[in-house]
Short mmCIF file of C-alpha atoms in Angstrom, two decimals:
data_model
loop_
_atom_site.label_atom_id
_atom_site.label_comp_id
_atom_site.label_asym_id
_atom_site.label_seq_id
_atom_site.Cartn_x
_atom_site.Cartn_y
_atom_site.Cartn_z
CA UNK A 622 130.10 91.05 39.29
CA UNK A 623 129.89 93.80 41.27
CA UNK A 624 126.61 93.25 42.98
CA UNK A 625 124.56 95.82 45.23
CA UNK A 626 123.59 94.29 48.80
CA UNK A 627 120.00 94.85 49.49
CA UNK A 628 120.39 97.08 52.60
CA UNK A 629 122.46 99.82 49.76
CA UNK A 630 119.53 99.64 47.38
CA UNK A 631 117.19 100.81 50.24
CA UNK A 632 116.67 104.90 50.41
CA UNK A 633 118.01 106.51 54.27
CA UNK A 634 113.74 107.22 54.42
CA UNK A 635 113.25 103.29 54.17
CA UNK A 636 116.19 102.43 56.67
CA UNK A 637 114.60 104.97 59.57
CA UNK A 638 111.15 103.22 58.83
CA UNK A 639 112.51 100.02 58.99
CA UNK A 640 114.43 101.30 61.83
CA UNK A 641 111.45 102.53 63.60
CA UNK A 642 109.49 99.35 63.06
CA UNK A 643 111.88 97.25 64.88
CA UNK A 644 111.65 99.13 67.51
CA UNK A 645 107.76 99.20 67.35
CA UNK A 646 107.57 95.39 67.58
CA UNK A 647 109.79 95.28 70.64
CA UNK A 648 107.77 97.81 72.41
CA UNK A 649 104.46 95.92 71.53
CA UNK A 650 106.21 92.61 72.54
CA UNK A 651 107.26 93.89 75.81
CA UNK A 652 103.92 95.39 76.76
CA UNK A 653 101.88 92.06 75.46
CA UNK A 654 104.25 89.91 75.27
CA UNK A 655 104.75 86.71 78.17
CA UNK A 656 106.72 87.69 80.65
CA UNK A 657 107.85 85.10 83.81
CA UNK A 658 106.24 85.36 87.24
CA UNK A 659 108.62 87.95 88.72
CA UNK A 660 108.20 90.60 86.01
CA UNK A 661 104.32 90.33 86.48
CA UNK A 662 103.49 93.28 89.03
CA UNK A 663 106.11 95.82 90.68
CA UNK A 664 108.55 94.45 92.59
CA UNK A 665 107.77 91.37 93.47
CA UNK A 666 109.88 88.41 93.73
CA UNK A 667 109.01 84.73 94.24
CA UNK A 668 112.59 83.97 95.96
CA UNK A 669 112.01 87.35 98.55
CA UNK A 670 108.31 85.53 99.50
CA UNK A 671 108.29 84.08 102.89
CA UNK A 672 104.72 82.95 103.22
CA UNK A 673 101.86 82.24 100.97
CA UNK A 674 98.12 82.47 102.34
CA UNK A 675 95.52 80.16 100.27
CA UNK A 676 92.27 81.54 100.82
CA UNK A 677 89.96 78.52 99.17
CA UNK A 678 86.31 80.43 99.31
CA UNK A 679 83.49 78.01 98.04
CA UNK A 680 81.13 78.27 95.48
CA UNK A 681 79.02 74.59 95.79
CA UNK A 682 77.85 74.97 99.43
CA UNK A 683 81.23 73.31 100.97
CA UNK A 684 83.31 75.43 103.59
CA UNK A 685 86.30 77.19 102.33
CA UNK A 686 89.70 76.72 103.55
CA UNK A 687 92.60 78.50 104.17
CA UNK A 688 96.35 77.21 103.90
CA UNK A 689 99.19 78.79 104.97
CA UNK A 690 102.42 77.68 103.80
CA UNK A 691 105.88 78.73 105.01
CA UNK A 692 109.40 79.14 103.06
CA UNK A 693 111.53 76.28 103.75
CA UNK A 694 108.53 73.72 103.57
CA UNK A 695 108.18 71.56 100.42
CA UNK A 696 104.39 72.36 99.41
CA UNK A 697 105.87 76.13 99.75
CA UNK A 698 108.74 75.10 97.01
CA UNK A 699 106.30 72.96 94.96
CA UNK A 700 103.56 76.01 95.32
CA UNK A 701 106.21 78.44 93.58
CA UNK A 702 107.52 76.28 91.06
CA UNK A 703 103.90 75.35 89.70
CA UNK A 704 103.63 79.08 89.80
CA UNK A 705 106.64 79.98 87.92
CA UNK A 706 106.05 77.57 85.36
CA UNK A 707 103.89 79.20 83.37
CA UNK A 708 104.50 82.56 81.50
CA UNK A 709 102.42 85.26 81.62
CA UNK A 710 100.53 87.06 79.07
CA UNK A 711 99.15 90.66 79.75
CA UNK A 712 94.97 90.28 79.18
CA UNK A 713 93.31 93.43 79.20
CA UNK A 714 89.48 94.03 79.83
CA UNK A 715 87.41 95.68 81.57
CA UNK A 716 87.45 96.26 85.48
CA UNK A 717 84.11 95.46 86.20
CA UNK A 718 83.90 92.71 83.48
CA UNK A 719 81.84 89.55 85.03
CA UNK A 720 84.33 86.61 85.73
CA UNK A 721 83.12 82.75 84.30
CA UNK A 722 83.16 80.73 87.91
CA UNK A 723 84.62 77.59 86.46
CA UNK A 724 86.47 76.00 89.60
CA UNK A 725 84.64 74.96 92.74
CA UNK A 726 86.47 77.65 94.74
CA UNK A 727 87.77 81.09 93.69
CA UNK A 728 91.15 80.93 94.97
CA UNK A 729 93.37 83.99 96.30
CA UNK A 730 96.80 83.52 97.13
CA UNK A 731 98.21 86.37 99.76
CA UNK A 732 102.01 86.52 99.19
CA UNK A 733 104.44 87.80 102.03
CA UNK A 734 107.29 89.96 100.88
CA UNK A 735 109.06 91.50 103.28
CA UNK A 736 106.83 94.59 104.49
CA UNK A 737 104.81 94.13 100.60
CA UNK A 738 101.76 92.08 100.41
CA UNK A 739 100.92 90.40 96.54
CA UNK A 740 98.06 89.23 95.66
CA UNK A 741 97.06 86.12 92.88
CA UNK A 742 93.43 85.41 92.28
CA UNK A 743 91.81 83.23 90.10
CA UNK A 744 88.11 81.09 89.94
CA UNK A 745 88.77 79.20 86.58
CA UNK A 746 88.00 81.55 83.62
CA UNK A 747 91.12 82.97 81.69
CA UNK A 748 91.74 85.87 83.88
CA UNK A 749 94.24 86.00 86.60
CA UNK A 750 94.42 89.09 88.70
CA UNK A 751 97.47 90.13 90.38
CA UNK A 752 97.55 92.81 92.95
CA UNK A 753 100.82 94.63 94.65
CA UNK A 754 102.60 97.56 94.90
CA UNK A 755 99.54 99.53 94.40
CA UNK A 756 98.47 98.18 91.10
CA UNK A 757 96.74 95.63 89.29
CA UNK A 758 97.13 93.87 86.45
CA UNK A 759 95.16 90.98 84.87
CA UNK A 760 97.00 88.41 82.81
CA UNK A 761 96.21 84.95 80.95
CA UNK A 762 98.16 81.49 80.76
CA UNK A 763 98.49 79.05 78.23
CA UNK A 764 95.80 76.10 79.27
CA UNK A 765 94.22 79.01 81.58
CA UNK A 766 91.80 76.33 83.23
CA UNK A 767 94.19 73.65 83.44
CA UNK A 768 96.74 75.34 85.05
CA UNK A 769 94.62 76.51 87.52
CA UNK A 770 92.71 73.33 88.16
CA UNK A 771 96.31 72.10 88.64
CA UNK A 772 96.68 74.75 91.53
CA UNK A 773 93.69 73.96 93.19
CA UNK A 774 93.92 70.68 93.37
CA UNK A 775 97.40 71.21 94.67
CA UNK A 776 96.24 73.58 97.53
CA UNK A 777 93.28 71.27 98.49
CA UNK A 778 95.57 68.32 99.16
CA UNK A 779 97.50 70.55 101.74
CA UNK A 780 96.78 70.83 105.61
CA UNK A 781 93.93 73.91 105.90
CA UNK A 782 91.76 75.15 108.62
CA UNK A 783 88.35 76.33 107.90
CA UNK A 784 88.14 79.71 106.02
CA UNK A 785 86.51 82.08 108.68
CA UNK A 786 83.80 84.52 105.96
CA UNK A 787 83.21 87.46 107.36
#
């Protein structure tokens, strides 16, 4: 039996497609495919961050807060981890599209990196914007408005001061 593997029966012209289809897919899956928190936007990185900035602004008439929390403090650790859990998934639409308010505050998160600044903003619909390095780039979660319900209610049981609105 001298049988012919598959691979031989294919012509060089259907090797280079296949070829070339492979490397398609990875190229799609890296450009929409999830990525983790630190391959979101430039170069930031969670474990450079020194201090994250809540800004809680209201939407139902209550004041907003802001919390501040510092590397080395727990809520800081526990604000990163919930942060990192998740994988991100590039959502693409347009600029000016209208955002669903579906949270009681929109929250922004300001994120100190060394001289960089990062920014994480969500109010509850699927889109989370993320801002750094000169860019932005909008992405999606699994359980969008759990996740960020999660976060909220997080940040709200932290120490704030009122949010000053200009």
């Amino acid at each position: 039996g001298g049988r012919i593997s598959p691979m031989k029966k294919l012509s060089l012209k259907h090797k280079i497609a296949l070829v070339e289809l492979v490397v398609f897919v990875a190229i799609v899956i890296w450009f929409l495919g999830p990525r983790s928190l630190d391959r979101t936007i430039g170069d930031f990185d969670p474990a450079a961050v020194t201090e994250v900035q809540a800004q809680l602004t209201a939407f139902n008439g209550q004041e907003g807060r802001a919390v501040t929390l510092s590397q080395g403090e727990a809520a800081f650790d526990q604000l990163l981890t919930l942060l990192e859990s998740k994988k991100y998934i590039p959502y693409y639409l347009e600029r000016d599209a209208q955002r669903s308010i579906a949270l009681d505050y929109k929250v922004q998160l300001h994120f100190t990196q060394g001289a960089a600044d990062y920014t994480y903003t969500f109010s509850g619909d699927r889109a989370i914007d993320l801002t750094g390095d000169g860019a932005a780039k909008t992405y999606q979660v699994t359980d969008s408005d759990v996740f960020q319900q999660s976060v909220l209610d997080f940040l709200l049981e932290q120490e704030y001061t009122k949010l000053e609105v200009n």
